Structures are given as C-alpha cells and as structure tokens.
Amino acid sequence: MSLSVEETLALLSVIDEDNVEKQTAEELVNLLKSKNFGNPFSIGSALALLLEQPELICSPGQKIACMILLYSLFKSDEKHIHPFTGFFLQILASTPEGSKFGGLGALTPTERAFLGKLIAGKATELLKKTPSQILAAAVEAEEPPVGELIALKKKLDERQAEYPLYMKVGVSTVLPMPESKTPLRFI
C-alpha cells in the first residue's frame, strides 16, 4: 500500500510550488486524476503524511493544495464515509500550543477556516482560485461551521463504533522487532 518511486514523483509534481502558484485548485485536482494512480487510499496516505510532517512541504500554498487533493480523492463518498474524515477532524481539533497530530497543529486561522469550509462542502467558490490566492483571499479568521462539523463527528463516531477495539485506539497490529544485543537464534 505504498507508492512507487514513479508515483511519488508524479504526486510531488502535482503539488510543486509552480503548480500551486499558477493553477486553480480544480485544475490541480484534474491534474492529480490525470496521473492515473492505482490506489487512491495510498495517494491519500501519502498526502496525509506530507501534511503531518511540516518540513516536507515548502509553502503554505502546498499545504492548502494537499488538503484539497486529499479531500477530492473521495469527494463522491458521503462525508462521514470519507476515509480521511477523522484525520481532518483531528487537524481542526488540534491547537498550536499542543499539537495532537504530528506537526500540523499550527494551522493558521485562514487554513483552519478553509479546511472547515472544505469538509463542510462550502468551499466551491474558493476552489476556483489557486491555493495561494485562497490564503490571500482572506477566508478571514472565520470559525469553521461548528454545527456541521459536530454532526459530522457524531456520524463518524457512530460508524467507528462498529470497529474492533484495536482500531479505535490506534494500536498498530504490526509489532516492531525488539532490539537486543544478542542475535536471535532460530532452531
């Protein structure tokens, strides 16, 4: 479920700084779709990883582009079925002081407002602009649509209630091999 080198390079070419400056969000989504990636979940995981690690993204416009592309991968699904809804809600719930999720806790008020509008489905006009213009367009420091986000969180919680316990708490089912000074012997 990881990306090949070619797929990684293709994804990075989509969110290249030049593309983010010159192409609208809709054009970036179409460019991503034209690359014909195999598994959209792998692409989404790579985008989430880029968002979690702020040192991997050079500009704020690229962060907005990653959010848009991640959201667009499963846009046709219902909002509470989108596999990255929990990720988006955690980003919105994090605070700059104590980031609960990687290094992304420091969303600016404009980024937070945009992400709230995006997952609430109220950013259609903004998607006709470039990510850099979205940041400059003063989405202002509006608060995200709280009522809709609470309803979305409730639906997500209902869906996740059916998951096994280890999935709910985020425990990995893959255990690392313990480090030991003595070599392992297989008999």
PDB file of C-alpha atoms in Angstrom:
ATOM      1  CA  MET A   1       0.000   0.000   0.000  1.00  0.00           C
ATOM      2  CA  SER A   2       2.910   2.357  -0.538  1.00  0.00           C
ATOM      3  CA  LEU A   3       3.681   4.444  -3.566  1.00  0.00           C
ATOM      4  CA  SER A   4       6.297   3.503  -6.107  1.00  0.00           C
ATOM      5  CA  VAL A   5       9.077   5.964  -6.860  1.00  0.00           C
ATOM      6  CA  GLU A   6       7.320   6.975 -10.088  1.00  0.00           C
ATOM      7  CA  GLU A   7       4.005   7.556  -8.272  1.00  0.00           C
ATOM      8  CA  THR A   8       5.758   9.583  -5.561  1.00  0.00           C
ATOM      9  CA  LEU A   9       7.469  11.762  -8.151  1.00  0.00           C
ATOM     10  CA  ALA A  10       4.171  12.219 -10.008  1.00  0.00           C
ATOM     11  CA  LEU A  11       2.407  13.246  -6.779  1.00  0.00           C
ATOM     12  CA  LEU A  12       5.184  15.686  -5.898  1.00  0.00           C
ATOM     13  CA  SER A  13       4.985  17.161  -9.398  1.00  0.00           C
ATOM     14  CA  VAL A  14       1.276  17.901  -8.826  1.00  0.00           C
ATOM     15  CA  ILE A  15       1.953  19.836  -5.611  1.00  0.00           C
ATOM     16  CA  ASP A  16       5.068  21.524  -6.978  1.00  0.00           C
ATOM     17  CA  GLU A  17       5.352  25.186  -5.936  1.00  0.00           C
ATOM     18  CA  ASP A  18       4.982  26.367  -9.535  1.00  0.00           C
ATOM     19  CA  ASN A  19       1.727  24.422  -9.971  1.00  0.00           C
ATOM     20  CA  VAL A  20       0.371  25.701  -6.668  1.00  0.00           C
ATOM     21  CA  GLU A  21       1.106  29.289  -7.720  1.00  0.00           C
ATOM     22  CA  LYS A  22      -0.284  29.055 -11.268  1.00  0.00           C
ATOM     23  CA  GLN A  23      -3.134  26.500 -11.257  1.00  0.00           C
ATOM     24  CA  THR A  24      -6.502  26.666  -9.551  1.00  0.00           C
ATOM     25  CA  ALA A  25      -7.488  24.049  -7.026  1.00  0.00           C
ATOM     26  CA  GLU A  26      -9.838  22.457  -9.565  1.00  0.00           C
ATOM     27  CA  GLU A  27      -7.015  22.237 -12.097  1.00  0.00           C
ATOM     28  CA  LEU A  28      -4.762  20.587  -9.500  1.00  0.00           C
ATOM     29  CA  VAL A  29      -7.474  18.006  -8.776  1.00  0.00           C
ATOM     30  CA  ASN A  30      -7.831  17.302 -12.509  1.00  0.00           C
ATOM     31  CA  LEU A  31      -4.045  17.043 -12.836  1.00  0.00           C
ATOM     32  CA  LEU A  32      -3.962  14.502  -9.992  1.00  0.00           C
ATOM     33  CA  LYS A  33      -6.746  12.472 -11.642  1.00  0.00           C
ATOM     34  CA  SER A  34      -4.918  12.531 -14.973  1.00  0.00           C
ATOM     35  CA  LYS A  35      -1.903  10.796 -13.418  1.00  0.00           C
ATOM     36  CA  ASN A  36      -3.949   7.551 -13.135  1.00  0.00           C
ATOM     37  CA  PHE A  37      -2.675   6.394  -9.770  1.00  0.00           C
ATOM     38  CA  GLY A  38      -3.675   2.860  -8.876  1.00  0.00           C
ATOM     39  CA  ASN A  39      -4.888   3.038  -5.294  1.00  0.00           C
ATOM     40  CA  PRO A  40      -6.449   6.326  -4.133  1.00  0.00           C
ATOM     41  CA  PHE A  41      -6.006   5.351  -0.479  1.00  0.00           C
ATOM     42  CA  SER A  42      -2.229   5.121  -0.970  1.00  0.00           C
ATOM     43  CA  ILE A  43      -2.242   8.583  -2.515  1.00  0.00           C
ATOM     44  CA  GLY A  44      -4.338   9.864   0.383  1.00  0.00           C
ATOM     45  CA  SER A  45      -1.967   8.306   2.902  1.00  0.00           C
ATOM     46  CA  ALA A  46       0.978   9.986   1.197  1.00  0.00           C
ATOM     47  CA  LEU A  47      -0.819  13.348   1.245  1.00  0.00           C
ATOM     48  CA  ALA A  48      -1.688  12.889   4.931  1.00  0.00           C
ATOM     49  CA  LEU A  49       1.951  12.096   5.636  1.00  0.00           C
ATOM     50  CA  LEU A  50       3.011  15.288   3.859  1.00  0.00           C
ATOM     51  CA  LEU A  51       0.540  17.255   5.971  1.00  0.00           C
ATOM     52  CA  GLU A  52       1.749  15.638   9.203  1.00  0.00           C
ATOM     53  CA  GLN A  53       5.380  16.498   8.516  1.00  0.00           C
ATOM     54  CA  PRO A  54       5.639  20.269   8.011  1.00  0.00           C
ATOM     55  CA  GLU A  55       9.273  20.072   6.923  1.00  0.00           C
ATOM     56  CA  LEU A  56       8.232  18.117   3.820  1.00  0.00           C
ATOM     57  CA  ILE A  57       6.103  20.978   2.475  1.00  0.00           C
ATOM     58  CA  CYS A  58       7.837  24.199   1.466  1.00  0.00           C
ATOM     59  CA  SER A  59       4.985  26.692   1.238  1.00  0.00           C
ATOM     60  CA  PRO A  60       1.592  27.328   2.859  1.00  0.00           C
ATOM     61  CA  GLY A  61       0.030  27.065  -0.609  1.00  0.00           C
ATOM     62  CA  GLN A  62       1.282  23.481  -0.842  1.00  0.00           C
ATOM     63  CA  LYS A  63      -0.374  22.687   2.493  1.00  0.00           C
ATOM     64  CA  ILE A  64      -3.695  24.004   1.162  1.00  0.00           C
ATOM     65  CA  ALA A  65      -3.175  22.046  -2.073  1.00  0.00           C
ATOM     66  CA  CYS A  66      -2.569  18.821  -0.096  1.00  0.00           C
ATOM     67  CA  MET A  67      -5.773  19.395   1.895  1.00  0.00           C
ATOM     68  CA  ILE A  68      -7.759  19.952  -1.292  1.00  0.00           C
ATOM     69  CA  LEU A  69      -6.293  16.920  -3.060  1.00  0.00           C
ATOM     70  CA  LEU A  70      -6.807  14.670  -0.035  1.00  0.00           C
ATOM     71  CA  TYR A  71     -10.423  15.768   0.248  1.00  0.00           C
ATOM     72  CA  SER A  72     -11.046  15.376  -3.500  1.00  0.00           C
ATOM     73  CA  LEU A  73      -9.853  11.752  -3.623  1.00  0.00           C
ATOM     74  CA  PHE A  74     -13.059  10.506  -2.004  1.00  0.00           C
ATOM     75  CA  LYS A  75     -15.302  13.518  -2.627  1.00  0.00           C
ATOM     76  CA  SER A  76     -18.120  11.445  -4.124  1.00  0.00           C
ATOM     77  CA  ASP A  77     -18.484   9.419  -0.924  1.00  0.00           C
ATOM     78  CA  GLU A  78     -20.680  10.664   1.886  1.00  0.00           C
ATOM     79  CA  LYS A  79     -18.709  12.905   4.216  1.00  0.00           C
ATOM     80  CA  HIS A  80     -18.794  10.508   7.163  1.00  0.00           C
ATOM     81  CA  ILE A  81     -17.622   7.642   4.920  1.00  0.00           C
ATOM     82  CA  HIS A  82     -14.587   9.552   3.571  1.00  0.00           C
ATOM     83  CA  PRO A  83     -11.635   7.546   4.948  1.00  0.00           C
ATOM     84  CA  PHE A  84      -9.778  10.700   5.996  1.00  0.00           C
ATOM     85  CA  THR A  85     -12.659  12.447   7.799  1.00  0.00           C
ATOM     86  CA  GLY A  86     -11.192  11.524  11.182  1.00  0.00           C
ATOM     87  CA  PHE A  87      -7.839  12.925  10.085  1.00  0.00           C
ATOM     88  CA  PHE A  88      -9.441  16.224   9.031  1.00  0.00           C
ATOM     89  CA  LEU A  89     -11.402  16.499  12.281  1.00  0.00           C
ATOM     90  CA  GLN A  90      -8.269  15.838  14.334  1.00  0.00           C
ATOM     91  CA  ILE A  91      -6.439  18.560  12.466  1.00  0.00           C
ATOM     92  CA  LEU A  92      -9.247  21.004  13.179  1.00  0.00           C
ATOM     93  CA  ALA A  93      -9.338  19.993  16.850  1.00  0.00           C
ATOM     94  CA  SER A  94      -5.597  20.415  17.364  1.00  0.00           C
ATOM     95  CA  THR A  95      -4.191  23.592  18.846  1.00  0.00           C
ATOM     96  CA  PRO A  96      -0.952  25.391  18.026  1.00  0.00           C
ATOM     97  CA  GLU A  97       0.268  25.045  21.628  1.00  0.00           C
ATOM     98  CA  GLY A  98      -0.087  21.288  21.899  1.00  0.00           C
ATOM     99  CA  SER A  99      -0.303  19.602  18.571  1.00  0.00           C
ATOM    100  CA  LYS A 100      -2.155  16.332  18.933  1.00  0.00           C
ATOM    101  CA  PHE A 101      -1.264  15.290  15.435  1.00  0.00           C
ATOM    102  CA  GLY A 102       2.287  15.444  14.212  1.00  0.00           C
ATOM    103  CA  GLY A 103       3.484  18.924  13.407  1.00  0.00           C
ATOM    104  CA  LEU A 104       0.266  20.144  11.839  1.00  0.00           C
ATOM    105  CA  GLY A 105      -1.208  21.642  14.994  1.00  0.00           C
ATOM    106  CA  ALA A 106      -0.130  25.114  13.948  1.00  0.00           C
ATOM    107  CA  LEU A 107      -2.827  25.804  11.377  1.00  0.00           C
ATOM    108  CA  THR A 108      -3.259  29.486  10.756  1.00  0.00           C
ATOM    109  CA  PRO A 109      -6.772  30.865  11.296  1.00  0.00           C
ATOM    110  CA  THR A 110      -7.146  31.134   7.496  1.00  0.00           C
ATOM    111  CA  GLU A 111      -6.096  27.486   6.981  1.00  0.00           C
ATOM    112  CA  ARG A 112      -8.424  26.352   9.767  1.00  0.00           C
ATOM    113  CA  ALA A 113     -11.353  28.305   8.316  1.00  0.00           C
ATOM    114  CA  PHE A 114     -10.665  26.960   4.829  1.00  0.00           C
ATOM    115  CA  LEU A 115     -10.407  23.345   5.991  1.00  0.00           C
ATOM    116  CA  GLY A 116     -13.667  23.699   7.931  1.00  0.00           C
ATOM    117  CA  LYS A 117     -15.411  25.065   4.854  1.00  0.00           C
ATOM    118  CA  LEU A 118     -13.862  22.375   2.668  1.00  0.00           C
ATOM    119  CA  ILE A 119     -15.083  19.411   4.703  1.00  0.00           C
ATOM    120  CA  ALA A 120     -18.456  21.090   5.274  1.00  0.00           C
ATOM    121  CA  GLY A 121     -18.826  21.409   1.486  1.00  0.00           C
ATOM    122  CA  LYS A 122     -18.941  25.221   1.485  1.00  0.00           C
ATOM    123  CA  ALA A 123     -15.714  25.959  -0.407  1.00  0.00           C
ATOM    124  CA  THR A 124     -16.895  25.602  -4.011  1.00  0.00           C
ATOM    125  CA  GLU A 125     -16.181  29.247  -4.877  1.00  0.00           C
ATOM    126  CA  LEU A 126     -12.761  29.108  -3.255  1.00  0.00           C
ATOM    127  CA  LEU A 127     -11.782  26.057  -5.313  1.00  0.00           C
ATOM    128  CA  LYS A 128     -11.824  28.252  -8.419  1.00  0.00           C
ATOM    129  CA  LYS A 129      -8.732  30.034  -7.100  1.00  0.00           C
ATOM    130  CA  THR A 130      -5.140  28.948  -6.733  1.00  0.00           C
ATOM    131  CA  PRO A 131      -4.126  27.706  -3.263  1.00  0.00           C
ATOM    132  CA  SER A 132      -2.001  30.835  -2.829  1.00  0.00           C
ATOM    133  CA  GLN A 133      -4.989  33.019  -3.712  1.00  0.00           C
ATOM    134  CA  ILE A 134      -7.131  31.085  -1.248  1.00  0.00           C
ATOM    135  CA  LEU A 135      -4.702  32.003   1.507  1.00  0.00           C
ATOM    136  CA  ALA A 136      -4.596  35.626   0.382  1.00  0.00           C
ATOM    137  CA  ALA A 137      -8.355  35.844  -0.241  1.00  0.00           C
ATOM    138  CA  ALA A 138      -8.960  36.369   3.408  1.00  0.00           C
ATOM    139  CA  VAL A 139     -11.159  33.423   4.134  1.00  0.00           C
ATOM    140  CA  GLU A 140     -10.710  35.614   7.168  1.00  0.00           C
ATOM    141  CA  ALA A 141     -10.401  34.131  10.558  1.00  0.00           C
ATOM    142  CA  GLU A 142     -13.951  32.860  10.408  1.00  0.00           C
ATOM    143  CA  GLU A 143     -14.615  29.898  12.588  1.00  0.00           C
ATOM    144  CA  PRO A 144     -15.348  26.666  10.741  1.00  0.00           C
ATOM    145  CA  PRO A 145     -19.073  25.766  10.551  1.00  0.00           C
ATOM    146  CA  VAL A 146     -19.178  24.193  14.019  1.00  0.00           C
ATOM    147  CA  GLY A 147     -22.697  22.759  13.831  1.00  0.00           C
ATOM    148  CA  GLU A 148     -21.982  20.809  10.662  1.00  0.00           C
ATOM    149  CA  LEU A 149     -18.646  19.591  11.990  1.00  0.00           C
ATOM    150  CA  ILE A 150     -20.253  18.347  15.213  1.00  0.00           C
ATOM    151  CA  ALA A 151     -22.879  16.463  13.190  1.00  0.00           C
ATOM    152  CA  LEU A 152     -20.124  15.002  11.008  1.00  0.00           C
ATOM    153  CA  LYS A 153     -18.155  13.924  14.092  1.00  0.00           C
ATOM    154  CA  LYS A 154     -21.276  12.252  15.505  1.00  0.00           C
ATOM    155  CA  LYS A 155     -21.839  10.273  12.282  1.00  0.00           C
ATOM    156  CA  LEU A 156     -18.182   9.300  12.200  1.00  0.00           C
ATOM    157  CA  ASP A 157     -18.333   8.122  15.824  1.00  0.00           C
ATOM    158  CA  GLU A 158     -21.424   6.014  15.053  1.00  0.00           C
ATOM    159  CA  ARG A 159     -19.627   4.394  12.129  1.00  0.00           C
ATOM    160  CA  GLN A 160     -16.473   3.790  14.145  1.00  0.00           C
ATOM    161  CA  ALA A 161     -18.452   2.170  16.965  1.00  0.00           C
ATOM    162  CA  GLU A 162     -18.578  -0.937  14.786  1.00  0.00           C
ATOM    163  CA  TYR A 163     -14.779  -1.125  14.501  1.00  0.00           C
ATOM    164  CA  PRO A 164     -12.707  -3.535  16.594  1.00  0.00           C
ATOM    165  CA  LEU A 165     -11.210  -2.016  19.735  1.00  0.00           C
ATOM    166  CA  TYR A 166      -7.613  -2.006  18.475  1.00  0.00           C
ATOM    167  CA  MET A 167      -8.672   0.139  15.512  1.00  0.00           C
ATOM    168  CA  LYS A 168     -10.486   2.634  17.734  1.00  0.00           C
ATOM    169  CA  VAL A 169      -7.499   3.298  19.967  1.00  0.00           C
ATOM    170  CA  GLY A 170      -4.996   3.406  17.132  1.00  0.00           C
ATOM    171  CA  VAL A 171      -2.896   0.450  18.236  1.00  0.00           C
ATOM    172  CA  SER A 172      -0.897  -0.940  15.391  1.00  0.00           C
ATOM    173  CA  THR A 173      -1.394  -4.590  14.580  1.00  0.00           C
ATOM    174  CA  VAL A 174       2.213  -4.722  13.398  1.00  0.00           C
ATOM    175  CA  LEU A 175       4.679  -5.049  16.263  1.00  0.00           C
ATOM    176  CA  PRO A 176       8.282  -3.951  15.896  1.00  0.00           C
ATOM    177  CA  MET A 177      11.010  -6.480  16.396  1.00  0.00           C
ATOM    178  CA  PRO A 178      12.652  -5.892  19.777  1.00  0.00           C
ATOM    179  CA  GLU A 179      16.201  -4.658  19.737  1.00  0.00           C
ATOM    180  CA  SER A 180      18.568  -6.970  21.519  1.00  0.00           C
ATOM    181  CA  LYS A 181      22.295  -7.154  21.864  1.00  0.00           C
ATOM    182  CA  THR A 182      22.349 -10.906  21.323  1.00  0.00           C
ATOM    183  CA  PRO A 183      21.463 -12.229  17.899  1.00  0.00           C
ATOM    184  CA  LEU A 184      18.282 -14.200  17.520  1.00  0.00           C
ATOM    185  CA  ARG A 185      18.746 -17.912  17.032  1.00  0.00           C
ATOM    186  CA  PHE A 186      16.361 -19.953  15.054  1.00  0.00           C
ATOM    187  CA  ILE A 187      16.324 -23.616  15.912  1.00  0.00           C
TER     188      ILE A 187
END
